[in-house]
Amino acid sequence: MPLTLGMPRDPRTSQHILPLPERGADDHELMLGEDASHLDFRASVLCDDHSVTLATAVRRHNTRGRLYFAMAHRVHPYLARHALRRAHRRIAFAARPAGERNARADVQLGRSSRV
């Protein structure tokens, strides 16, 4: 999903996409995941300069995990896209408008924004 100007590039701002514990992070990627008796689930939120990518992986442990995932994998792509769009919208609305960013930059540089 493309990032617009002014949106943060830190993957930790996307942590609220999934209510899962953090497994690891670096400058551009956040790993979330949870282990259960029937399956292990991991989600990666990768941010580069222009886009955000959500990738998921599941390891099934037993018959219960295979049955669960047989049902869940049919709706999973739609739910993942919806969660990513919702997080994108939240982050976009939380970003300061361009006018505020430019005014603050002008003040820091000692320029007047009035003509």
PDB file of C-alpha atoms in Angstrom:
ATOM      1  CA  MET A   1       0.000   0.000   0.000  1.00  0.00           C
ATOM      2  CA  PRO A   2       1.539   3.341  -0.975  1.00  0.00           C
ATOM      3  CA  LEU A   3       2.518   5.891   1.665  1.00  0.00           C
ATOM      4  CA  THR A   4       1.612   9.506   1.028  1.00  0.00           C
ATOM      5  CA  LEU A   5       3.717  12.519   1.990  1.00  0.00           C
ATOM      6  CA  GLY A   6       3.847  13.209   5.693  1.00  0.00           C
ATOM      7  CA  MET A   7       2.996   9.668   6.777  1.00  0.00           C
ATOM      8  CA  PRO A   8       5.467   8.105   9.218  1.00  0.00           C
ATOM      9  CA  ARG A   9       7.869   5.476   7.861  1.00  0.00           C
ATOM     10  CA  ASP A  10       8.380   3.773  11.243  1.00  0.00           C
ATOM     11  CA  PRO A  11       6.766   0.307  11.280  1.00  0.00           C
ATOM     12  CA  ARG A  12       5.925   0.647  14.986  1.00  0.00           C
ATOM     13  CA  THR A  13       3.222   3.165  14.054  1.00  0.00           C
ATOM     14  CA  SER A  14       1.463   0.227  12.346  1.00  0.00           C
ATOM     15  CA  GLN A  15       1.549  -1.983  15.446  1.00  0.00           C
ATOM     16  CA  HIS A  16      -2.156  -1.416  16.138  1.00  0.00           C
ATOM     17  CA  ILE A  17      -3.068  -3.237  12.899  1.00  0.00           C
ATOM     18  CA  LEU A  18      -3.054  -6.572  14.663  1.00  0.00           C
ATOM     19  CA  PRO A  19      -3.601  -7.137  18.377  1.00  0.00           C
ATOM     20  CA  LEU A  20      -0.580  -9.448  18.656  1.00  0.00           C
ATOM     21  CA  PRO A  21       2.546  -9.305  20.788  1.00  0.00           C
ATOM     22  CA  GLU A  22       5.700  -7.920  19.203  1.00  0.00           C
ATOM     23  CA  ARG A  23       8.283 -10.591  18.332  1.00  0.00           C
ATOM     24  CA  GLY A  24      10.985  -8.336  16.976  1.00  0.00           C
ATOM     25  CA  ALA A  25      11.678  -5.128  15.123  1.00  0.00           C
ATOM     26  CA  ASP A  26      14.297  -3.202  13.245  1.00  0.00           C
ATOM     27  CA  ASP A  27      14.323   0.119  11.399  1.00  0.00           C
ATOM     28  CA  HIS A  28      12.004  -1.005   8.593  1.00  0.00           C
ATOM     29  CA  GLU A  29      10.187  -4.123   9.803  1.00  0.00           C
ATOM     30  CA  LEU A  30       7.968  -5.100  12.714  1.00  0.00           C
ATOM     31  CA  MET A  31       7.333  -8.783  13.484  1.00  0.00           C
ATOM     32  CA  LEU A  32       4.189  -9.701  15.396  1.00  0.00           C
ATOM     33  CA  GLY A  33       3.040 -13.176  16.330  1.00  0.00           C
ATOM     34  CA  GLU A  34       1.406 -15.594  18.652  1.00  0.00           C
ATOM     35  CA  ASP A  35       1.833 -19.299  19.376  1.00  0.00           C
ATOM     36  CA  ALA A  36      -1.067 -21.608  20.202  1.00  0.00           C
ATOM     37  CA  SER A  37      -1.350 -25.342  20.634  1.00  0.00           C
ATOM     38  CA  HIS A  38      -2.883 -25.805  17.176  1.00  0.00           C
ATOM     39  CA  LEU A  39      -0.867 -23.229  15.146  1.00  0.00           C
ATOM     40  CA  ASP A  40       1.734 -20.476  15.229  1.00  0.00           C
ATOM     41  CA  PHE A  41       0.981 -17.166  13.509  1.00  0.00           C
ATOM     42  CA  ARG A  42       3.426 -14.470  12.392  1.00  0.00           C
ATOM     43  CA  ALA A  43       2.794 -11.128  10.708  1.00  0.00           C
ATOM     44  CA  SER A  44       5.427  -8.848   9.257  1.00  0.00           C
ATOM     45  CA  VAL A  45       4.824  -5.127   8.667  1.00  0.00           C
ATOM     46  CA  LEU A  46       7.523  -3.876   6.310  1.00  0.00           C
ATOM     47  CA  CYS A  47       7.861  -0.124   5.635  1.00  0.00           C
ATOM     48  CA  ASP A  48      10.087   1.351   2.962  1.00  0.00           C
ATOM     49  CA  ASP A  49      10.221   4.902   1.613  1.00  0.00           C
ATOM     50  CA  HIS A  50       7.137   4.536  -0.553  1.00  0.00           C
ATOM     51  CA  SER A  51       4.952   1.678   0.724  1.00  0.00           C
ATOM     52  CA  VAL A  52       3.844  -0.610   3.537  1.00  0.00           C
ATOM     53  CA  THR A  53       3.654  -4.377   3.067  1.00  0.00           C
ATOM     54  CA  LEU A  54       1.847  -6.829   5.343  1.00  0.00           C
ATOM     55  CA  ALA A  55       2.904 -10.480   5.100  1.00  0.00           C
ATOM     56  CA  THR A  56       1.638 -13.376   7.197  1.00  0.00           C
ATOM     57  CA  ALA A  57       2.770 -16.936   7.853  1.00  0.00           C
ATOM     58  CA  VAL A  58       1.098 -19.820   9.667  1.00  0.00           C
ATOM     59  CA  ARG A  59       2.540 -23.089  10.927  1.00  0.00           C
ATOM     60  CA  ARG A  60      -0.098 -25.725  11.660  1.00  0.00           C
ATOM     61  CA  HIS A  61       0.703 -28.228  14.418  1.00  0.00           C
ATOM     62  CA  ASN A  62      -2.121 -30.739  14.346  1.00  0.00           C
ATOM     63  CA  THR A  63      -5.513 -31.638  12.862  1.00  0.00           C
ATOM     64  CA  ARG A  64      -7.229 -28.872  14.794  1.00  0.00           C
ATOM     65  CA  GLY A  65      -4.832 -26.312  13.290  1.00  0.00           C
ATOM     66  CA  ARG A  66      -5.373 -27.702   9.784  1.00  0.00           C
ATOM     67  CA  LEU A  67      -9.158 -27.538  10.185  1.00  0.00           C
ATOM     68  CA  TYR A  68      -9.026 -24.011  11.583  1.00  0.00           C
ATOM     69  CA  PHE A  69      -6.788 -22.772   8.813  1.00  0.00           C
ATOM     70  CA  ALA A  70      -8.840 -24.545   6.125  1.00  0.00           C
ATOM     71  CA  MET A  71     -11.710 -22.242   7.051  1.00  0.00           C
ATOM     72  CA  ALA A  72      -9.666 -19.135   7.856  1.00  0.00           C
ATOM     73  CA  HIS A  73      -7.483 -19.060   4.738  1.00  0.00           C
ATOM     74  CA  ARG A  74     -10.495 -18.327   2.508  1.00  0.00           C
ATOM     75  CA  VAL A  75     -11.297 -15.007   4.234  1.00  0.00           C
ATOM     76  CA  HIS A  76      -7.771 -14.161   5.401  1.00  0.00           C
ATOM     77  CA  PRO A  77      -6.713 -12.124   2.300  1.00  0.00           C
ATOM     78  CA  TYR A  78      -9.804  -9.917   2.559  1.00  0.00           C
ATOM     79  CA  LEU A  79      -9.388  -9.361   6.299  1.00  0.00           C
ATOM     80  CA  ALA A  80      -5.672  -8.595   5.921  1.00  0.00           C
ATOM     81  CA  ARG A  81      -6.336  -6.019   3.173  1.00  0.00           C
ATOM     82  CA  HIS A  82      -9.105  -4.456   5.245  1.00  0.00           C
ATOM     83  CA  ALA A  83      -6.843  -4.206   8.327  1.00  0.00           C
ATOM     84  CA  LEU A  84      -4.057  -2.638   6.261  1.00  0.00           C
ATOM     85  CA  ARG A  85      -6.431  -0.090   4.664  1.00  0.00           C
ATOM     86  CA  ARG A  86      -7.881   0.801   8.075  1.00  0.00           C
ATOM     87  CA  ALA A  87      -4.414   1.312   9.564  1.00  0.00           C
ATOM     88  CA  HIS A  88      -3.376   3.368   6.514  1.00  0.00           C
ATOM     89  CA  ARG A  89      -6.417   5.618   6.995  1.00  0.00           C
ATOM     90  CA  ARG A  90      -5.718   6.042  10.729  1.00  0.00           C
ATOM     91  CA  ILE A  91      -2.080   6.924  10.111  1.00  0.00           C
ATOM     92  CA  ALA A  92      -3.008   9.325   7.299  1.00  0.00           C
ATOM     93  CA  PHE A  93      -5.513  11.165   9.485  1.00  0.00           C
ATOM     94  CA  ALA A  94      -3.022  11.285  12.364  1.00  0.00           C
ATOM     95  CA  ALA A  95      -0.339  12.900  10.172  1.00  0.00           C
ATOM     96  CA  ARG A  96      -0.133  16.683  10.371  1.00  0.00           C
ATOM     97  CA  PRO A  97      -1.452  18.539   7.308  1.00  0.00           C
ATOM     98  CA  ALA A  98       1.130  19.899   4.874  1.00  0.00           C
ATOM     99  CA  GLY A  99       0.359  23.493   5.882  1.00  0.00           C
ATOM    100  CA  GLU A 100       1.270  22.791   9.504  1.00  0.00           C
ATOM    101  CA  ARG A 101       4.432  20.924   8.522  1.00  0.00           C
ATOM    102  CA  ASN A 102       5.549  23.749   6.223  1.00  0.00           C
ATOM    103  CA  ALA A 103       4.704  26.462   8.776  1.00  0.00           C
ATOM    104  CA  ARG A 104       6.716  24.675  11.464  1.00  0.00           C
ATOM    105  CA  ALA A 105       9.656  24.236   9.063  1.00  0.00           C
ATOM    106  CA  ASP A 106       9.503  27.952   8.196  1.00  0.00           C
ATOM    107  CA  VAL A 107       9.547  28.898  11.893  1.00  0.00           C
ATOM    108  CA  GLN A 108      12.494  26.584  12.562  1.00  0.00           C
ATOM    109  CA  LEU A 109      14.388  28.112   9.642  1.00  0.00           C
ATOM    110  CA  GLY A 110      13.534  31.637  10.766  1.00  0.00           C
ATOM    111  CA  ARG A 111      11.419  32.481   7.738  1.00  0.00           C
ATOM    112  CA  SER A 112       8.057  34.137   7.850  1.00  0.00           C
ATOM    113  CA  SER A 113       5.231  32.262   6.184  1.00  0.00           C
ATOM    114  CA  ARG A 114       3.341  35.516   5.519  1.00  0.00           C
ATOM    115  CA  VAL A 115       3.678  37.185   2.146  1.00  0.00           C
TER     116      VAL A 115
END
